[in-house]
Amino acid sequence: MKQAERSIKSIVEETQYLSLSMLIDDNIQKLCKQYTLKNSTMDSAKRQLYVSMQDAVNSKSYIDSISVSYNSEVLFQYGNKVEKEDGMFEKQAMEIGGRAFWTRAYRLQYRENTADPHYVISYIRAFMDVSRFNQPIGLQRISINEKELSQTYASLAPDDQSEAFLVGPDGCILSALNETLIGQDLRAAFPGFEQVLNDDNGYFGTKVNRVGVLVIYQDVEGTDWKLVQAVPRRTLLNSSGSLFLFMLLALLLLIIFSVIFSAIQNHTIIHPIYRLSKELSQVKDGNFDIQVNSNCRDEIGCLTEAFEEMLKRTKELINRVYLSRIQEKESAFKALEAQINPHFLYNVLDSIHWAAIKQKDWEVSDRIEALSELFRHVLNKGDSITTMRAEVNYLQNYLFLQKNKFAGKICVCIDVEEELMECQTLKLILQPLVENAIQHGLAEKDGTGNISVWIERKDGSLFLHVEDDGCGADEDAVRSMIYAEQETGGAFALKNIHDRVRMRYGEPYGLTFESLEQVGTVVTVRIPELREGADENETDDCG
C-alpha cells in the first residue's frame, strides 16, 4: 500500500507543478488578455503554448487533457478535446481566486470521434491577471484519466472479491478498480467503513455481504484523499499459504546452497588449513620428516608451498649444525687422544710394572696394571662404543686405584646381570657418575657412604643407575645446568654424558637427575639395548 500511495502522490505533485508552470506562462497570460481585449492575434500564442505543453506533458500518460477557457469558451486545449468547457466548476474557481482544487470524478463531453466517454478527475484553477492580481482572466483545467490513476493501486486487489479505491474527504469515491463504485458515497456502498473517514490511517475488520474482510486505509500525502483496500480474510489466508510455501522453498534452496558452499569451503579452505595446522604441530614436536602436498593454486597453496620450502631449508640447517657439532666434539676428543702417545705410555707403564715385580712390590705392580687398563679403555682404539663388561671393568679399576684414599669411608656395590655384559654402551658413562657421587655427594658426609650401581632392562632400553646416600643437591638447579643449550660451568660431567648420549642415540635417550638434600641422589642414564655389531636403529636382546 505504501508503494501505491507514493505513486498517487507522484501524480498529484507532477500535476500541481504543471499547473503552477502554466500559471506563470507568458503565452497563457497573452492568450487570455488578447481574448478579453477581443484581439485577433491569438494564433501565435497558441502555437508557442502547444510546443511548451508537448515538452511538459511528454511521457505523462495519465494526463487526459489540458484546457484553458473563459466563460465556458475554450481558448486552448491539449490532449482529448471538448466542444465546449463545462462551466460547473468555473464559479467555484472564480470565487476562491487563484487557489486550485481537485474535483470529483466525472465524464467530459468530448468532440465526436475523439475519445470515448470516461471518468476523469480534474485539477481546476482560475488564471489571474499578473498586473491586476484580483482580476480573473481565464480558467485552467488539467484532467487525470481515472483508469490510469486506478492502475497505480491495482495490485491492492489480488482477486475479484477484493476492492481498492480512492475516497474524498466527504466520503465520495473518486476512483476505483470497480467502475460502478465511482461517485458513490462510501457509507452507502460499504456500511461499516465509516472509520476510514475519521482516522488518517489504520485497519479494521468487518463484513461485506456476510464475508469477513480486512480493511486497510492510508492518507495520500499532499491531498485530502484516502487510499482504501478491502481484502477477504480467506484471500489473505490463501496468500499466507502461498507465502509460506514460497518461504519454505526459499529456505530449502538456502540450505542446499549452504551445504554446497560449506562443502566447497571445506575442500578449498578449511581442510587445507587444518592439514597445514596439523603438520605445523608435528614440526613443533620436532618432526621435520613430513610431506606437505597441496594441489591448490590460491593463497593457501602458496602458503603451503612456502611452508614446505621453509621446512626443507630448516631441516638442512639443523642437519648441518647437528653434524658440525658432532664433528667438532669428535675432533676435540681425537685431538685429546692424539696428545697421548699410546705406545710410549704403555712402554713406560710396562717398565714400571716389571720394576715393581722385581722389587716384589706387588701393590705398586697391581696399581700400575690397573692404570694401564684405564688408559687402554679410554683410548679404545679410537672407538667411542664399548661393551658393558669393559665399562664395568673400567669402573672397578678406577675404584681399585681410589681404595687407599677412601678406605673404609665409601662402600660401592655393583649389580649387573651377566646377560647384559655384552650389550653395547658409550664408553666413560659409569665411572664419571660414580666419581661425581664421591666428590659431590659423599666427600663431606660423616661416616660411611654407600654407592649402588645397577642396570635394568625395560621396553628395549637399558637404564644405568648410580645412587648414593650423600648430602644431596638442589635438584632444579642441577637439572637447569644439565639441560641448558649452552654450558654454564656447573654439572659439567653430567651434562657431558647427557649430550653425548642424546647426540648418539637421539630422543628419548639421555640422563635424568633426582636428588633430595640430606637424603641422597639417583642419576639414571637411558640408552638403547643393542648387541655388539647391531644397528643402532634397531634394538635387540643382548643376552
CSV table of C-alpha atoms in Angstrom, one decimal, residues 93-436:
chain,number,residue,atom,x,y,z
A,93,ALA,CA,-12.8,28.6,-9.1
A,94,MET,CA,-13.5,32.3,-9.6
A,95,GLU,CA,-14.8,32.7,-6.0
A,96,ILE,CA,-11.7,31.3,-4.4
A,97,GLY,CA,-9.3,33.4,-6.6
A,98,GLY,CA,-6.1,31.7,-7.7
A,99,ARG,CA,-6.3,28.7,-5.4
A,100,ALA,CA,-6.6,25.3,-7.0
A,101,PHE,CA,-8.8,22.3,-6.1
A,102,TRP,CA,-9.5,18.7,-7.2
A,103,THR,CA,-12.9,17.7,-8.5
A,104,ARG,CA,-14.8,14.6,-8.1
A,105,ALA,CA,-14.7,12.0,-10.8
A,106,TYR,CA,-16.9,13.0,-13.8
A,107,ARG,CA,-17.2,12.4,-17.5
A,108,LEU,CA,-16.2,15.0,-20.1
A,109,GLN,CA,-18.2,15.6,-23.3
A,110,TYR,CA,-15.6,15.1,-26.0
A,111,ARG,CA,-15.8,16.0,-29.6
A,112,GLU,CA,-17.3,13.4,-31.8
A,113,ASN,CA,-14.8,10.5,-32.6
A,114,THR,CA,-12.0,12.0,-30.5
A,115,ALA,CA,-12.4,9.8,-27.4
A,116,ASP,CA,-15.0,7.5,-25.7
A,117,PRO,CA,-16.6,9.0,-22.6
A,118,HIS,CA,-14.7,8.0,-19.5
A,119,TYR,CA,-14.1,9.3,-15.9
A,120,VAL,CA,-11.6,12.0,-15.2
A,121,ILE,CA,-10.5,13.8,-12.0
A,122,SER,CA,-9.6,17.4,-12.8
A,123,TYR,CA,-7.3,19.9,-11.1
A,124,ILE,CA,-9.0,23.4,-11.5
A,125,ARG,CA,-7.5,26.9,-11.0
A,126,ALA,CA,-8.5,30.4,-12.1
A,127,PHE,CA,-5.9,32.4,-14.0
A,128,MET,CA,-5.4,35.9,-12.5
A,129,ASP,CA,-4.0,38.9,-14.4
A,130,VAL,CA,-0.4,39.2,-13.1
A,131,SER,CA,-0.7,43.0,-13.5
A,132,ARG,CA,-4.1,43.1,-11.8
A,133,PHE,CA,-4.0,40.2,-9.4
A,134,ASN,CA,-7.6,40.3,-8.4
A,135,GLN,CA,-8.9,40.2,-11.9
A,136,PRO,CA,-9.6,36.7,-13.3
A,137,ILE,CA,-8.8,36.3,-17.0
A,138,GLY,CA,-9.4,32.6,-17.6
A,139,LEU,CA,-9.8,29.0,-16.2
A,140,GLN,CA,-7.3,26.2,-16.1
A,141,ARG,CA,-8.3,22.5,-16.2
A,142,ILE,CA,-5.8,19.6,-16.0
A,143,SER,CA,-7.8,16.3,-16.2
A,144,ILE,CA,-6.4,13.0,-15.0
A,145,ASN,CA,-7.6,9.8,-16.6
A,146,GLU,CA,-9.2,7.8,-13.8
A,147,LYS,CA,-8.3,4.4,-15.3
A,148,GLU,CA,-4.6,5.4,-15.5
A,149,LEU,CA,-4.9,6.6,-11.9
A,150,SER,CA,-6.5,3.3,-10.7
A,151,GLN,CA,-3.7,1.3,-12.3
A,152,THR,CA,-1.3,2.7,-9.7
A,153,TYR,CA,-3.1,0.7,-6.9
A,154,ALA,CA,-4.4,-2.2,-8.9
A,155,SER,CA,-2.0,-4.6,-7.0
A,156,LEU,CA,-4.0,-3.9,-3.8
A,157,ALA,CA,-6.9,-6.1,-5.2
A,158,PRO,CA,-5.3,-9.6,-5.7
A,159,ASP,CA,-8.7,-11.2,-6.8
A,160,ASP,CA,-12.2,-10.4,-7.9
A,161,GLN,CA,-13.5,-10.4,-4.3
A,162,SER,CA,-11.1,-7.6,-3.2
A,163,GLU,CA,-11.7,-3.9,-3.6
A,164,ALA,CA,-9.4,-0.9,-3.8
A,165,PHE,CA,-10.4,2.7,-4.3
A,166,LEU,CA,-9.7,6.4,-3.5
A,167,VAL,CA,-12.2,8.3,-1.4
A,168,GLY,CA,-12.5,12.1,-0.9
A,169,PRO,CA,-13.0,13.9,2.5
A,170,ASP,CA,-16.8,14.0,2.0
A,171,GLY,CA,-16.9,10.2,1.6
A,172,CYS,CA,-17.4,10.3,-2.2
A,173,ILE,CA,-15.5,7.5,-4.1
A,174,LEU,CA,-13.2,9.3,-6.6
A,175,SER,CA,-11.5,6.4,-8.2
A,176,ALA,CA,-12.0,2.6,-8.1
A,177,LEU,CA,-10.9,-0.6,-9.8
A,178,ASN,CA,-14.7,-1.4,-9.9
A,179,GLU,CA,-16.0,1.5,-12.0
A,180,THR,CA,-19.6,1.0,-10.7
A,181,LEU,CA,-18.3,2.4,-7.3
A,182,ILE,CA,-17.1,5.7,-8.7
A,183,GLY,CA,-19.3,8.6,-7.4
A,184,GLN,CA,-21.0,6.6,-4.7
A,185,ASP,CA,-20.9,7.6,-1.1
A,186,LEU,CA,-18.6,5.3,1.0
A,187,ARG,CA,-21.1,5.0,3.8
A,188,ALA,CA,-23.8,3.8,1.4
A,189,ALA,CA,-21.6,1.5,-0.7
A,190,PHE,CA,-19.9,-0.1,2.3
A,191,PRO,CA,-21.7,0.2,5.6
A,192,GLY,CA,-19.3,-0.1,8.4
A,193,PHE,CA,-16.5,1.7,6.6
A,194,GLU,CA,-17.1,5.0,8.4
A,195,GLN,CA,-13.8,4.6,10.4
A,196,VAL,CA,-11.9,5.4,7.2
A,197,LEU,CA,-13.2,9.0,7.2
A,198,ASN,CA,-12.3,9.5,10.9
A,199,ASP,CA,-8.7,8.4,11.1
A,200,ASP,CA,-5.6,9.2,9.0
A,201,ASN,CA,-4.6,5.6,8.5
A,202,GLY,CA,-5.1,2.2,10.1
A,203,TYR,CA,-7.0,-1.0,9.6
A,204,PHE,CA,-10.0,-2.9,11.0
A,205,GLY,CA,-12.1,-6.0,10.3
A,206,THR,CA,-15.7,-6.0,9.2
A,207,LYS,CA,-18.1,-7.9,6.9
A,208,VAL,CA,-19.3,-7.2,3.4
A,209,ASN,CA,-22.2,-9.3,2.2
A,210,ARG,CA,-21.6,-11.6,5.1
A,211,VAL,CA,-18.0,-12.1,4.1
A,212,GLY,CA,-15.3,-11.2,6.6
A,213,VAL,CA,-12.9,-8.6,5.1
A,214,LEU,CA,-9.8,-6.8,6.4
A,215,VAL,CA,-9.9,-3.0,5.6
A,216,ILE,CA,-6.6,-1.1,5.4
A,217,TYR,CA,-6.5,2.7,4.6
A,218,GLN,CA,-3.8,5.3,4.2
A,219,ASP,CA,-3.7,9.1,3.7
A,220,VAL,CA,-2.4,10.2,0.3
A,221,GLU,CA,0.2,12.9,1.2
A,222,GLY,CA,-0.4,16.3,-0.3
A,223,THR,CA,-4.2,15.7,-0.7
A,224,ASP,CA,-7.3,15.1,1.4
A,225,TRP,CA,-7.8,11.7,-0.3
A,226,LYS,CA,-7.6,8.3,1.3
A,227,LEU,CA,-6.5,5.1,-0.4
A,228,VAL,CA,-8.6,2.1,0.8
A,229,GLN,CA,-8.0,-1.6,0.4
A,230,ALA,CA,-10.6,-4.3,1.4
A,231,VAL,CA,-9.4,-7.9,1.1
A,232,PRO,CA,-11.4,-11.0,2.2
A,233,ARG,CA,-9.8,-12.9,5.0
A,234,ARG,CA,-9.8,-16.2,3.0
A,235,THR,CA,-7.8,-14.4,0.3
A,236,LEU,CA,-5.3,-13.4,3.0
A,237,LEU,CA,-5.1,-16.9,4.3
A,238,ASN,CA,-4.5,-18.3,0.8
A,239,SER,CA,-1.9,-15.6,0.2
A,240,SER,CA,-0.3,-16.6,3.5
A,241,GLY,CA,-0.2,-20.3,2.4
A,242,SER,CA,1.4,-19.3,-0.8
A,243,LEU,CA,3.9,-17.1,1.0
A,244,PHE,CA,4.6,-20.0,3.4
A,245,LEU,CA,5.3,-22.3,0.5
A,246,PHE,CA,7.5,-19.7,-1.2
A,247,MET,CA,9.5,-19.1,2.1
A,248,LEU,CA,9.8,-22.9,2.6
A,249,LEU,CA,11.1,-23.3,-0.9
A,250,ALA,CA,13.5,-20.4,-0.4
A,251,LEU,CA,14.7,-21.9,2.8
A,252,LEU,CA,15.3,-25.3,1.2
A,253,LEU,CA,17.2,-23.6,-1.6
A,254,LEU,CA,19.2,-21.7,1.0
A,255,ILE,CA,20.0,-24.9,2.9
A,256,ILE,CA,21.1,-26.6,-0.3
A,257,PHE,CA,23.2,-23.7,-1.3
A,258,SER,CA,24.7,-23.5,2.2
A,259,VAL,CA,25.6,-27.2,2.1
A,260,ILE,CA,27.2,-26.9,-1.3
A,261,PHE,CA,29.0,-23.7,-0.2
A,262,SER,CA,30.2,-25.4,3.0
A,263,ALA,CA,31.5,-28.4,1.1
A,264,ILE,CA,33.4,-26.2,-1.3
A,265,GLN,CA,34.7,-24.1,1.5
A,266,ASN,CA,35.7,-27.1,3.5
A,267,HIS,CA,37.5,-28.6,0.4
A,268,THR,CA,39.3,-25.4,-0.7
A,269,ILE,CA,39.9,-23.6,2.6
A,270,ILE,CA,39.1,-25.3,5.9
A,271,HIS,CA,40.6,-28.8,5.1
A,272,PRO,CA,43.9,-27.3,3.7
A,273,ILE,CA,44.3,-25.0,6.7
A,274,TYR,CA,43.5,-27.9,9.1
A,275,ARG,CA,46.0,-30.1,7.4
A,276,LEU,CA,48.6,-27.3,7.4
A,277,SER,CA,47.9,-26.7,11.1
A,278,LYS,CA,48.3,-30.4,11.9
A,279,GLU,CA,51.7,-30.5,10.0
A,280,LEU,CA,52.8,-27.4,11.9
A,281,SER,CA,52.0,-29.2,15.2
A,282,GLN,CA,54.2,-32.1,14.1
A,283,VAL,CA,57.1,-29.7,13.3
A,284,LYS,CA,56.5,-28.1,16.8
A,285,ASP,CA,57.0,-31.5,18.3
A,286,GLY,CA,60.4,-31.8,16.4
A,287,ASN,CA,59.3,-34.0,13.5
A,288,PHE,CA,60.8,-32.5,10.3
A,289,ASP,CA,60.3,-35.6,8.2
A,290,ILE,CA,56.8,-34.8,6.9
A,291,GLN,CA,55.5,-34.5,3.4
A,292,VAL,CA,53.5,-31.4,2.6
A,293,ASN,CA,51.5,-31.8,-0.7
A,294,SER,CA,49.0,-29.2,-2.0
A,295,ASN,CA,47.2,-29.0,-5.3
A,296,CYS,CA,45.7,-25.6,-4.5
A,297,ARG,CA,46.8,-22.6,-6.6
A,298,ASP,CA,45.3,-20.0,-4.3
A,299,GLU,CA,46.8,-18.1,-1.4
A,300,ILE,CA,46.6,-21.3,0.8
A,301,GLY,CA,48.5,-23.3,-1.8
A,302,CYS,CA,51.2,-20.6,-1.9
A,303,LEU,CA,51.4,-20.6,1.9
A,304,THR,CA,51.7,-24.4,1.9
A,305,GLU,CA,54.5,-24.3,-0.7
A,306,ALA,CA,56.3,-21.6,1.3
A,307,PHE,CA,56.0,-23.8,4.4
A,308,GLU,CA,57.3,-26.8,2.6
A,309,GLU,CA,60.3,-24.8,1.3
A,310,MET,CA,60.9,-23.4,4.8
A,311,LEU,CA,60.7,-26.9,6.3
A,312,LYS,CA,63.2,-28.2,3.8
A,313,ARG,CA,65.7,-25.4,4.5
A,314,THR,CA,65.2,-25.7,8.3
A,315,LYS,CA,65.9,-29.4,8.1
A,316,GLU,CA,69.0,-28.9,6.1
A,317,LEU,CA,70.3,-26.2,8.5
A,318,ILE,CA,69.5,-28.5,11.5
A,319,ASN,CA,71.4,-31.4,10.0
A,320,ARG,CA,74.3,-29.1,9.1
A,321,VAL,CA,74.5,-27.7,12.6
A,322,TYR,CA,74.0,-31.1,14.2
A,323,LEU,CA,76.7,-32.8,12.1
A,324,SER,CA,79.1,-29.9,12.7
A,325,ARG,CA,78.6,-30.2,16.4
A,326,ILE,CA,79.3,-33.9,16.3
A,327,GLN,CA,82.3,-33.4,14.2
A,328,GLU,CA,83.6,-30.6,16.5
A,329,LYS,CA,83.3,-32.8,19.6
A,330,GLU,CA,84.8,-35.8,17.8
A,331,SER,CA,87.7,-33.6,16.6
A,332,ALA,CA,88.2,-32.3,20.1
A,333,PHE,CA,88.2,-35.7,21.6
A,334,LYS,CA,90.5,-37.1,19.0
A,335,ALA,CA,92.8,-34.2,19.5
A,336,LEU,CA,92.9,-35.0,23.2
A,337,GLU,CA,93.6,-38.6,22.4
A,338,ALA,CA,96.4,-37.6,20.0
A,339,GLN,CA,98.1,-35.8,22.8
A,340,ILE,CA,98.8,-39.1,24.4
A,341,ASN,CA,101.2,-41.4,22.6
A,342,PRO,CA,99.8,-44.9,23.4
A,343,HIS,CA,102.9,-46.9,22.6
A,344,PHE,CA,105.1,-44.6,24.7
A,345,LEU,CA,102.5,-44.7,27.6
A,346,TYR,CA,102.2,-48.5,27.5
A,347,ASN,CA,106.0,-49.0,27.4
A,348,VAL,CA,106.6,-46.7,30.3
A,349,LEU,CA,103.8,-48.3,32.4
A,350,ASP,CA,105.1,-51.8,31.5
A,351,SER,CA,108.7,-50.9,32.6
A,352,ILE,CA,107.4,-49.6,35.9
A,353,HIS,CA,105.2,-52.7,36.3
A,354,TRP,CA,108.2,-55.1,35.9
A,355,ALA,CA,110.4,-53.0,38.0
A,356,ALA,CA,107.9,-53.3,40.8
A,357,ILE,CA,107.7,-57.0,40.4
A,358,LYS,CA,111.5,-57.3,40.6
A,359,GLN,CA,111.3,-55.3,43.9
A,360,LYS,CA,108.4,-57.6,44.9
A,361,ASP,CA,106.3,-54.6,45.4
A,362,TRP,CA,103.1,-56.3,44.5
A,363,GLU,CA,100.8,-53.4,45.4
A,364,VAL,CA,102.5,-51.0,43.1
A,365,SER,CA,102.6,-53.6,40.4
A,366,ASP,CA,98.8,-54.1,40.7
A,367,ARG,CA,98.2,-50.3,40.7
A,368,ILE,CA,100.3,-49.8,37.5
A,369,GLU,CA,98.4,-52.7,35.8
A,370,ALA,CA,95.0,-51.1,36.8
A,371,LEU,CA,96.2,-47.7,35.5
A,372,SER,CA,97.2,-49.3,32.2
A,373,GLU,CA,93.8,-50.8,31.8
A,374,LEU,CA,92.2,-47.4,32.4
A,375,PHE,CA,94.3,-45.8,29.6
A,376,ARG,CA,93.5,-48.8,27.3
A,377,HIS,CA,89.8,-48.3,27.9
A,378,VAL,CA,89.9,-44.6,27.4
A,379,LEU,CA,91.7,-44.9,24.1
A,380,ASN,CA,89.7,-48.0,23.0
A,381,LYS,CA,91.5,-47.9,19.6
A,382,GLY,CA,89.6,-44.6,18.8
A,383,ASP,CA,86.1,-46.2,19.1
A,384,SER,CA,83.5,-44.4,21.3
A,385,ILE,CA,81.5,-47.6,21.7
A,386,THR,CA,82.4,-50.4,24.0
A,387,THR,CA,80.7,-53.3,25.9
A,388,MET,CA,79.0,-53.1,29.3
A,389,ARG,CA,81.7,-55.6,30.6
A,390,ALA,CA,84.5,-53.3,29.6
A,391,GLU,CA,82.7,-50.3,31.2
A,392,VAL,CA,82.2,-52.2,34.4
A,393,ASN,CA,85.9,-53.3,34.4
A,394,TYR,CA,87.0,-49.7,33.9
A,395,LEU,CA,84.9,-48.7,36.9
A,396,GLN,CA,86.4,-51.4,39.0
A,397,ASN,CA,89.9,-50.4,38.1
A,398,TYR,CA,89.1,-46.8,39.0
A,399,LEU,CA,87.7,-47.9,42.4
A,400,PHE,CA,90.8,-50.1,42.9
A,401,LEU,CA,93.1,-47.0,42.4
A,402,GLN,CA,90.9,-45.0,44.8
A,403,LYS,CA,90.6,-47.5,47.6
A,404,ASN,CA,93.5,-46.2,49.7
A,405,LYS,CA,92.2,-42.6,49.5
A,406,PHE,CA,88.7,-43.6,50.6
A,407,ALA,CA,89.5,-46.8,52.5
A,408,GLY,CA,86.7,-47.6,55.0
A,409,LYS,CA,84.7,-44.4,54.1
A,410,ILE,CA,83.0,-45.5,50.9
A,411,CYS,CA,81.2,-48.7,50.0
A,412,VAL,CA,80.4,-49.4,46.3
A,413,CYS,CA,78.0,-52.1,45.2
A,414,ILE,CA,77.9,-53.1,41.5
A,415,ASP,CA,75.0,-55.3,40.4
A,416,VAL,CA,74.9,-56.1,36.7
A,417,GLU,CA,73.4,-59.3,35.2
A,418,GLU,CA,75.7,-61.4,33.2
A,419,GLU,CA,73.4,-61.4,30.2
A,420,LEU,CA,73.7,-57.6,29.9
A,421,MET,CA,77.5,-57.6,30.0
A,422,GLU,CA,77.8,-57.9,26.2
A,423,CYS,CA,75.4,-55.1,25.4
A,424,GLN,CA,76.8,-52.0,23.8
A,425,THR,CA,77.3,-48.6,25.5
A,426,LEU,CA,79.1,-45.4,25.1
A,427,LYS,CA,82.4,-45.5,27.0
A,428,LEU,CA,83.0,-43.4,30.1
A,429,ILE,CA,79.5,-43.4,31.4
A,430,LEU,CA,79.6,-45.3,34.8
A,431,GLN,CA,83.0,-44.1,36.1
A,432,PRO,CA,82.2,-40.3,35.8
A,433,LEU,CA,78.8,-40.9,37.5
A,434,VAL,CA,80.5,-42.7,40.4
A,435,GLU,CA,83.3,-40.1,40.6
A,436,ASN,CA,80.6,-37.4,40.7
